[in-house]
Coordinates of C-alpha atoms in Angstrom, one line a residue:
M145 CA -9.2 25.2 37.7
D146 CA -5.4 25.7 38.3
I147 CA -3.6 23.7 35.5
L148 CA 0.2 23.4 35.0
F149 CA 1.4 22.2 31.6
V150 CA 4.8 20.5 32.0
T151 CA 6.2 20.2 28.5
P152 CA 9.5 19.8 26.6
E153 CA 8.3 22.2 23.9
C154 CA 6.0 25.2 23.4
V155 CA 5.4 27.5 20.5
P156 CA 6.7 30.1 19.9
F157 CA 9.7 29.4 22.2
A158 CA 10.7 25.8 21.3
K159 CA 9.2 23.4 18.8
A160 CA 10.2 20.0 17.4
G161 CA 6.7 18.8 16.4
G162 CA 3.0 19.1 16.9
L163 CA 3.4 18.8 20.7
G164 CA 4.8 22.3 20.7
D165 CA 1.7 23.7 18.9
V166 CA -0.6 22.1 21.4
A167 CA 1.3 23.4 24.4
G168 CA 1.3 26.9 22.9
A169 CA -2.4 27.0 22.0
L170 CA -4.4 24.9 24.5
P171 CA -3.4 27.0 27.6
K172 CA -4.5 30.2 25.9
A173 CA -7.9 28.6 25.1
L174 CA -8.3 27.5 28.7
V175 CA -7.4 30.9 30.1
R176 CA -10.0 32.5 27.8
R177 CA -12.5 30.1 29.5
G178 CA -11.6 31.3 33.0
H179 CA -8.9 28.8 34.1
D180 CA -5.5 29.6 35.5
A181 CA -3.3 27.7 33.1
R182 CA 0.5 28.0 33.3
I183 CA 3.4 26.4 31.5
V184 CA 6.9 25.2 32.5
L185 CA 9.6 24.1 30.1
P186 CA 13.4 24.1 29.7
L187 CA 15.2 27.3 28.8
Y188 CA 17.0 25.9 25.7
G189 CA 20.0 27.7 24.2
A190 CA 17.9 28.8 21.2
V191 CA 15.3 30.6 23.5
S192 CA 15.8 34.3 23.6
R193 CA 15.8 35.9 27.0
A194 CA 14.4 39.1 25.6
G195 CA 11.1 39.8 27.4
L196 CA 11.8 37.3 30.1
Q197 CA 12.3 38.2 33.8
A198 CA 14.4 36.2 36.2
L199 CA 12.7 35.0 39.4
P200 CA 14.6 35.9 42.5
G201 CA 16.9 33.2 44.0
P202 CA 17.9 29.7 42.7
L203 CA 15.7 26.7 42.7
G204 CA 16.9 23.5 44.4
V205 CA 15.8 20.3 42.7
P206 CA 16.2 16.9 44.3
M207 CA 17.7 14.3 42.0
G208 CA 18.2 11.0 43.8
P209 CA 20.9 11.2 46.4
S210 CA 22.0 14.7 45.3
E211 CA 20.5 18.0 44.5
G212 CA 20.7 20.2 41.4
W213 CA 20.3 23.9 41.2
C214 CA 18.7 26.0 38.4
A215 CA 17.4 29.5 37.8
V216 CA 13.9 30.2 36.7
W217 CA 12.8 32.8 34.2
E218 CA 9.2 34.0 33.6
G219 CA 7.6 35.1 30.3
E220 CA 4.1 35.2 28.9
L221 CA 2.1 33.9 26.0
P222 CA -0.4 36.2 24.3
G223 CA -3.6 36.1 26.3
G224 CA -1.8 36.3 29.7
V225 CA -0.5 32.7 30.1
P226 CA 2.5 32.6 32.4
V227 CA 5.4 30.6 31.1
Y228 CA 8.3 29.5 33.4
F229 CA 11.6 28.5 32.0
I230 CA 14.0 26.2 33.8
E231 CA 17.6 27.4 33.2
H232 CA 20.3 24.7 33.5
E233 CA 23.2 25.3 31.1
E234 CA 24.6 21.8 31.3
L235 CA 21.3 20.1 30.6
Y236 CA 19.5 22.6 28.3
G237 CA 22.2 24.9 27.0
A238 CA 22.1 23.3 23.5
E239 CA 19.8 24.8 20.9
T240 CA 17.9 21.6 20.1
V241 CA 14.9 20.3 22.1
Y242 CA 15.8 16.6 22.1
G243 CA 18.9 14.5 21.8
S244 CA 21.8 16.8 22.5
F245 CA 23.2 18.9 25.4
D246 CA 26.5 20.3 26.4
A247 CA 27.9 17.8 28.9
G248 CA 27.1 15.0 31.2
G249 CA 23.9 13.1 32.0
S250 CA 21.5 11.3 29.8
E251 CA 18.4 12.3 27.9
F252 CA 16.4 10.8 30.8
T253 CA 18.3 13.1 33.3
R254 CA 17.4 16.2 31.3
F255 CA 13.7 15.6 31.6
A256 CA 13.7 14.0 35.0
F257 CA 15.2 17.3 36.2
L258 CA 12.3 19.2 34.5
C259 CA 9.7 16.9 36.2
R260 CA 11.2 17.4 39.6
A261 CA 11.7 21.1 39.1
A262 CA 8.0 21.5 38.2
F263 CA 7.1 20.6 41.8
Q264 CA 9.8 22.8 43.3
L265 CA 8.6 25.7 41.1
S266 CA 5.0 25.3 42.4
R267 CA 6.3 25.5 46.0
K268 CA 8.4 28.6 45.2
L269 CA 5.3 30.3 43.6
H270 CA 3.0 29.2 46.5
W271 CA 0.7 28.0 43.8
T272 CA -0.6 24.4 43.7
P273 CA -2.0 23.1 40.5
E274 CA -5.1 20.9 40.6
I275 CA -4.0 19.4 37.4
M276 CA -0.6 18.6 36.1
H277 CA -0.9 18.1 32.3
L278 CA 1.9 15.8 31.0
H279 CA 3.0 15.4 27.4
D280 CA 4.7 12.3 26.0
W281 CA 7.7 10.5 27.6
P282 CA 9.7 13.6 28.7
T283 CA 7.2 14.6 31.4
A284 CA 5.6 11.2 31.9
P285 CA 7.5 10.6 35.2
I286 CA 5.3 13.2 37.0
A287 CA 2.5 10.6 37.1
S288 CA 4.8 8.4 39.2
L289 CA 6.1 11.2 41.4
L290 CA 2.5 12.0 42.3
Q291 CA 2.1 8.4 43.5
G292 CA 5.5 8.4 45.2
P293 CA 7.6 11.2 46.8
E294 CA 5.2 14.0 45.9
M295 CA 2.1 12.2 47.3
V296 CA 2.2 14.8 50.1
E297 CA 0.8 18.2 50.8
P298 CA 0.3 20.4 48.9
F299 CA 0.1 17.9 46.0
L300 CA -2.0 15.2 47.6
Y301 CA -5.0 16.0 45.5
T302 CA -3.1 17.1 42.4
A303 CA -4.2 14.9 39.5
S304 CA -2.2 13.9 36.4
V305 CA -3.5 14.0 32.9
F306 CA -1.1 12.2 30.4
T307 CA -1.5 13.2 26.8
M308 CA 0.0 10.6 24.3
H309 CA 0.9 12.6 21.2
N310 CA 2.7 9.7 19.5
V311 CA 2.8 6.3 21.1
A312 CA 5.6 5.2 18.8
H313 CA 8.0 7.5 20.5
Q314 CA 9.0 5.4 23.5
P315 CA 12.7 5.7 24.4
R316 CA 14.2 3.2 26.9
F317 CA 16.9 4.1 29.4
P318 CA 19.3 2.3 31.7
A319 CA 17.7 1.0 34.9
S320 CA 20.3 2.9 36.9
D321 CA 18.7 6.2 35.8
L322 CA 15.6 5.5 37.8
V323 CA 17.3 6.5 41.1
Q324 CA 16.9 10.1 40.1
L325 CA 13.2 10.0 40.7
D326 CA 13.4 8.6 44.3
L327 CA 10.6 6.1 43.4
G328 CA 12.1 3.1 45.0
A329 CA 13.1 -0.2 43.5
E330 CA 9.6 -1.6 43.7
V331 CA 8.5 0.3 40.5
F332 CA 11.1 -1.5 38.4
R333 CA 8.8 -4.3 37.5
P334 CA 7.0 -5.2 34.2
D335 CA 3.7 -3.7 35.1
V336 CA 5.2 -0.2 35.7
Y337 CA 8.7 0.9 34.5
E338 CA 10.6 -2.2 33.5
D339 CA 10.7 -2.9 29.8
F340 CA 13.0 -5.7 28.6
G341 CA 15.6 -4.7 31.3
A342 CA 15.3 -1.0 30.7
I343 CA 13.0 1.7 32.0
N344 CA 10.2 3.1 29.9
P345 CA 8.6 6.3 31.4
F346 CA 5.9 6.3 28.7
K347 CA 4.7 2.9 29.8
A348 CA 4.8 3.9 33.4
A349 CA 2.5 6.9 32.8
V350 CA 0.1 4.8 30.9
V351 CA -0.3 2.7 34.0
Q352 CA -0.1 5.4 36.7
A353 CA -1.6 8.6 35.3
D354 CA -5.0 9.5 36.7
L355 CA -6.4 10.0 33.2
L356 CA -5.1 9.3 29.7
T357 CA -5.8 11.4 26.6
T358 CA -4.7 11.3 23.1
V359 CA -5.0 13.6 20.2
S360 CA -7.9 12.2 18.2
P361 CA -10.8 9.8 18.7
T362 CA -9.7 7.4 16.0
Y363 CA -6.1 7.3 17.3
A364 CA -7.5 6.5 20.7
W365 CA -8.9 3.3 19.3
E366 CA -5.9 2.6 17.1
I367 CA -3.5 2.5 20.0
T368 CA -5.5 -0.2 21.7
T369 CA -4.7 -2.6 18.8
P370 CA -1.4 -4.5 18.2
L371 CA -0.9 -2.5 14.9
G372 CA -1.2 0.9 16.5
G373 CA -0.1 0.5 20.2
A374 CA 3.7 0.2 19.6
G375 CA 3.9 -2.6 22.1
L376 CA 1.7 -0.9 24.7
H377 CA -1.7 -1.9 23.3
E378 CA -2.6 -4.2 26.2
Q379 CA -1.7 -1.6 28.8
I380 CA -3.7 1.1 27.0
A381 CA -6.6 -1.2 26.3
G382 CA -6.7 -2.1 30.0
R383 CA -7.3 1.6 30.7
S384 CA -9.7 2.3 27.9
S385 CA -12.3 3.5 30.4
D386 CA -9.8 6.2 31.5
L387 CA -8.8 7.2 27.9
L388 CA -10.3 10.1 26.0
G389 CA -9.5 10.9 22.3
I390 CA -9.7 14.7 21.9
L391 CA -9.0 16.1 18.4
N392 CA -6.4 18.8 18.5
G393 CA -7.3 22.3 17.4
I394 CA -5.3 25.0 15.6
D395 CA -4.6 28.6 16.3
V396 CA -7.2 30.2 14.1
E397 CA -5.7 33.6 14.5
V398 CA -2.3 32.5 13.3
W399 CA -3.8 30.3 10.5
N400 CA -6.2 32.7 8.9
P401 CA -6.0 33.4 5.2
A402 CA -8.0 36.6 5.6
R403 CA -5.2 38.2 7.7
D404 CA -2.1 36.0 7.4
P405 CA 0.9 38.4 7.3
F406 CA 3.0 35.7 5.4
L407 CA 0.7 35.8 2.4
P408 CA 0.9 38.2 -0.6
A409 CA -2.9 38.4 -0.8
H410 CA -5.8 37.6 1.5
Y411 CA -9.0 35.7 0.9
D412 CA -11.9 34.0 2.7
E413 CA -14.7 31.6 2.0
H414 CA -16.8 34.4 0.5
D415 CA -14.1 35.6 -1.9
L416 CA -11.5 33.1 -3.0
S417 CA -9.9 35.4 -5.6
G418 CA -6.8 36.1 -3.5
K419 CA -5.9 32.4 -3.5
A420 CA -5.0 32.6 -7.2
T421 CA -2.6 35.4 -6.4
C422 CA -1.0 33.3 -3.7
K423 CA -0.5 30.5 -6.2
T424 CA 1.2 32.7 -8.7
A425 CA 3.4 34.2 -6.1
L426 CA 4.3 30.7 -4.8
Q427 CA 5.3 29.5 -8.2
S428 CA 7.5 32.6 -8.7
E429 CA 9.1 32.2 -5.2
L430 CA 10.0 28.6 -5.8
G431 CA 11.1 29.0 -9.5
L432 CA 8.2 27.1 -10.9
E433 CA 6.8 27.8 -14.4
P434 CA 3.7 29.9 -14.6
S435 CA 0.9 27.3 -15.0
D436 CA -2.8 26.9 -14.4
G437 CA -2.3 23.2 -13.6
P438 CA -2.8 21.9 -10.1
V439 CA -0.1 22.5 -7.4
F440 CA 0.3 19.7 -4.9
G441 CA 1.8 20.9 -1.7
M442 CA 3.4 18.8 1.1
I443 CA 4.8 20.0 4.4
C444 CA 6.1 17.3 6.8
R445 CA 9.0 15.5 8.4
I446 CA 10.5 13.6 5.5
T447 CA 9.9 10.1 6.8
I448 CA 8.3 6.8 5.9
Q449 CA 5.6 7.5 8.5
K450 CA 4.4 10.5 6.5
G451 CA 4.1 8.4 3.3
V452 CA 6.9 10.2 1.4
D453 CA 7.6 6.9 -0.4
L454 CA 4.0 7.0 -1.8
V455 CA 4.6 10.5 -3.1
L456 CA 7.8 9.4 -4.8
H457 CA 6.0 6.5 -6.4
A458 CA 3.5 8.9 -8.0
F459 CA 5.8 11.9 -8.6
D460 CA 6.7 11.5 -12.2
R461 CA 3.2 10.6 -13.4
L462 CA 1.6 13.5 -11.5
V463 CA 4.0 15.9 -13.2
A464 CA 3.3 14.2 -16.6
A465 CA -0.4 14.9 -15.9
G466 CA 0.2 18.6 -15.7
A467 CA 0.7 19.0 -11.9
Q468 CA 3.4 20.8 -10.0
I469 CA 4.7 19.4 -6.7
V470 CA 6.1 21.4 -3.8
V471 CA 7.6 19.8 -0.7
L472 CA 8.9 21.5 2.5
G473 CA 10.5 19.6 5.4
T474 CA 13.5 17.7 6.7
G475 CA 14.1 14.2 7.8
D476 CA 15.4 10.9 6.5
P477 CA 18.5 11.5 4.3
S478 CA 17.6 8.8 1.8
L479 CA 14.1 10.1 1.3
E480 CA 15.4 13.7 1.1
A481 CA 17.8 12.5 -1.7
G482 CA 14.9 10.8 -3.5
L483 CA 12.8 14.0 -3.4
K484 CA 15.7 16.1 -4.6
A485 CA 16.4 13.7 -7.5
A486 CA 12.7 13.7 -8.5
A487 CA 12.6 17.5 -8.5
S488 CA 15.8 17.7 -10.5
R489 CA 14.1 15.5 -13.2
H490 CA 11.4 18.2 -13.6
P491 CA 12.9 21.7 -13.5
G492 CA 10.3 24.3 -13.3
R493 CA 7.7 21.7 -12.4
A494 CA 8.7 20.7 -8.9
A495 CA 10.5 22.3 -5.9
V496 CA 11.8 20.6 -2.7
R497 CA 13.0 22.8 0.2
L498 CA 14.8 20.8 2.9
A499 CA 14.4 23.3 5.7
Y500 CA 12.1 24.6 8.4
D501 CA 10.5 27.8 7.1
E502 CA 7.3 29.0 8.8
G503 CA 6.5 31.7 6.3
L504 CA 6.9 29.4 3.3
A505 CA 4.7 26.8 5.1
H506 CA 1.9 29.4 5.2
R507 CA 2.4 30.3 1.5
I508 CA 2.4 26.6 0.5
E509 CA -0.9 26.1 2.3
A510 CA -2.4 29.1 0.5
G511 CA -0.8 28.7 -2.9
S512 CA -1.4 25.0 -3.4
D513 CA -4.5 23.5 -5.0
F514 CA -4.3 20.2 -3.0
F515 CA -2.4 19.1 0.1
L516 CA -0.7 15.7 0.4
M517 CA -0.8 13.7 3.7
P518 CA -0.6 10.0 2.8
S519 CA 0.6 9.1 6.3
R520 CA 1.0 5.5 7.5
F521 CA -0.2 6.7 10.9
E522 CA -1.1 10.1 12.1
P523 CA -2.2 10.6 15.7
C524 CA -3.8 13.9 14.9
G525 CA -2.0 16.0 12.3
L526 CA -2.4 19.7 11.9
N527 CA -1.6 20.5 8.3
Q528 CA -4.8 18.9 7.1
M529 CA -6.7 21.4 9.3
Y530 CA -4.6 24.3 8.0
S531 CA -5.1 23.2 4.4
Q532 CA -8.9 23.0 4.8
R533 CA -8.9 26.5 6.4
Y534 CA -6.9 27.8 3.5
G535 CA -9.2 26.3 0.9
T536 CA -6.7 23.5 -0.1
P537 CA -8.5 20.1 0.0
P538 CA -6.2 17.5 1.5
I539 CA -5.5 14.1 0.0
A540 CA -4.8 11.7 3.0
R541 CA -5.0 8.2 4.3
R542 CA -8.0 7.4 6.5
V543 CA -6.1 7.1 9.8
G544 CA -6.0 8.8 13.2
G545 CA -6.8 12.5 13.2
L546 CA -7.0 12.6 9.4
A547 CA -10.1 10.4 9.5
D548 CA -11.6 12.5 12.2
S549 CA -11.0 15.9 10.7
I550 CA -11.5 15.4 6.9
D551 CA -14.9 14.7 5.4
A552 CA -14.3 12.4 2.5
V553 CA -15.6 13.3 -0.9
A554 CA -18.7 11.2 -1.6
S555 CA -20.5 10.1 -4.7
D556 CA -22.5 13.4 -4.6
A557 CA -19.1 15.2 -4.4
S558 CA -19.8 16.5 -0.9
G559 CA -16.9 16.6 1.5
T560 CA -13.7 18.6 2.3
G561 CA -11.0 16.3 1.1
F562 CA -10.0 13.0 -0.5
L563 CA -9.4 9.9 1.7
F564 CA -8.0 6.5 0.9
D565 CA -7.2 3.4 2.9
A566 CA -4.5 1.2 1.4
I567 CA -0.8 1.9 2.0
D568 CA -0.2 1.6 -1.8
G569 CA 1.4 4.0 -4.2
E570 CA -1.0 3.1 -7.0
V571 CA -4.0 3.8 -4.8
F572 CA -2.5 7.1 -3.8
H573 CA -1.8 8.0 -7.4
E574 CA -5.4 7.2 -8.5
V575 CA -6.8 9.5 -5.7
C576 CA -4.6 12.3 -6.9
Q577 CA -5.8 11.8 -10.4
Q578 CA -9.4 11.9 -9.1
A579 CA -8.6 15.3 -7.6
I580 CA -7.1 16.5 -10.9
R581 CA -10.2 15.3 -12.8
M582 CA -12.6 17.1 -10.4
R583 CA -10.6 20.3 -10.7
R584 CA -10.7 20.1 -14.5
E585 CA -14.2 18.8 -15.0
A586 CA -16.2 20.1 -12.0
P587 CA -14.5 23.3 -10.8
H588 CA -17.7 24.6 -9.1
T589 CA -17.9 21.4 -7.1
L590 CA -14.3 21.8 -6.0
Q591 CA -15.0 25.4 -5.0
A592 CA -17.9 24.3 -2.9
M593 CA -15.6 21.8 -1.2
Q594 CA -13.2 24.5 -0.5
R595 CA -15.8 26.8 1.1
V596 CA -17.2 24.0 3.3
G597 CA -13.7 23.2 4.6
M598 CA -12.9 26.8 5.3
R599 CA -16.0 27.1 7.5
K600 CA -15.1 24.1 9.7
D601 CA -14.5 24.8 13.4
F602 CA -10.9 23.7 14.2
S603 CA -10.5 26.2 17.0
W604 CA -8.9 25.3 20.3
T605 CA -12.1 26.5 22.0
R606 CA -13.7 23.3 20.8
A607 CA -10.9 21.2 22.0
A608 CA -10.7 23.0 25.4
L609 CA -14.2 21.7 26.2
G610 CA -13.0 18.2 25.8
Y611 CA -10.0 18.8 28.1
E612 CA -12.2 20.4 30.7
E613 CA -14.1 17.1 30.9
A614 CA -10.7 15.3 31.1
Y615 CA -9.6 17.5 34.0
E616 CA -12.8 17.0 35.9
R617 CA -12.6 13.2 35.5
A618 CA -8.9 13.2 36.5
R619 CA -9.7 15.1 39.7
L620 CA -12.3 12.6 40.6
Q621 CA -9.9 9.7 39.8
R622 CA -7.3 11.3 42.0
A623 CA -9.6 11.8 45.0
N624 CA -10.7 8.2 44.8
W625 CA -7.1 7.0 44.5
V626 CA -6.1 9.0 47.6
R627 CA -9.0 7.6 49.5
Q628 CA -8.2 4.1 48.6
A629 CA -4.5 4.6 49.4
R630 CA -5.3 5.9 52.8
A631 CA -7.7 3.1 53.5
S632 CA -5.0 0.5 52.7

């Protein structure tokens, strides 16, 4: 199949969250399986032009009553995946992916331009995708365009697949912005775009995309409930027959403790001795005391969603029990301050780095004994997969992708991690103590857990099979929809 990923982020060029990892890995897996998968995203100011080639001529992009112009650059992901960058200095010249740009327009304008440019780019390339794969609200409008102004040749049978990475992220925009999509006033109604007087592109894609996917089976169920649907549970539940939950994969070449260039020593499930070297090196790098006690690692956005408050609740008592705690990430200033204060109370026993550091992230995964993910909700999550692959059993809430990817330790001590249910600091603390006791009293059992986790298949090849099914179903949905539209 010919598949175009239209995305606001893509590793290694631009990343703000897990969406970037998906967009950078899934197309490679699809190409390995014989598909023609390509990617289009903005050329942000932080993206280096080294290795990119400018396509000849400008690209005209219709935007309501006017037309915008941009340049297009082409690069490539490893494995031969073409990547096209839309260059528009006013809209994308800033270095950040979301929320800031040099002048003019709104956040809606930035990504409406990307959506409309995707169609113009396809025309310029004389290449028509059978599938346009959309990711969260920034590229959600493509589902509407395929039922409106782009419901023409050559896109008449192009199907839309809308992946909901995080339903909680639903920005609303002024109704006047809708004119940029040329959809007509009739879509500004409560069952499509209108949302309390504003427009909600995420909501519209839930209603209009040919097929819906999300990033884990459990999350697919959670978002049909009032607690997990962020106000869209009724619309999502109404399309449950068109919704697939496909667990994300990870790049098993990048995240491989046997060959990871960021690590001071390598190891695998057959020989774990290098992991002890990684732990000692991590303690030295972060100024921690040499200690054989357990190291608890955490890498995340510093937010309530990630359960940072639960970690703060247990922090002092875990250190008192002989543990060391390492946290890497940025986010909510008050939670950042709380973590820094907790670390300052325990010099040599705790380290907090408020930064994005890819190399350190790898070393924390390898050098920690346990990995903390007490999230309130987690559509998929990737770090729990990284940690299992690195022999670092996760301690996590039984939600979303965490429930789908971690085998909970059972009474016979089988499993690959520790799961709990309640959003409660005391419950979290007790599960951490359970992990400490297992490490102290049953080290061979813990080592068996590590080896089982390291052997699990988290590759994108597995996930690609699920997306192939989604694409086939979307093509059928689109063909049926076109037939019905013509009949009416």
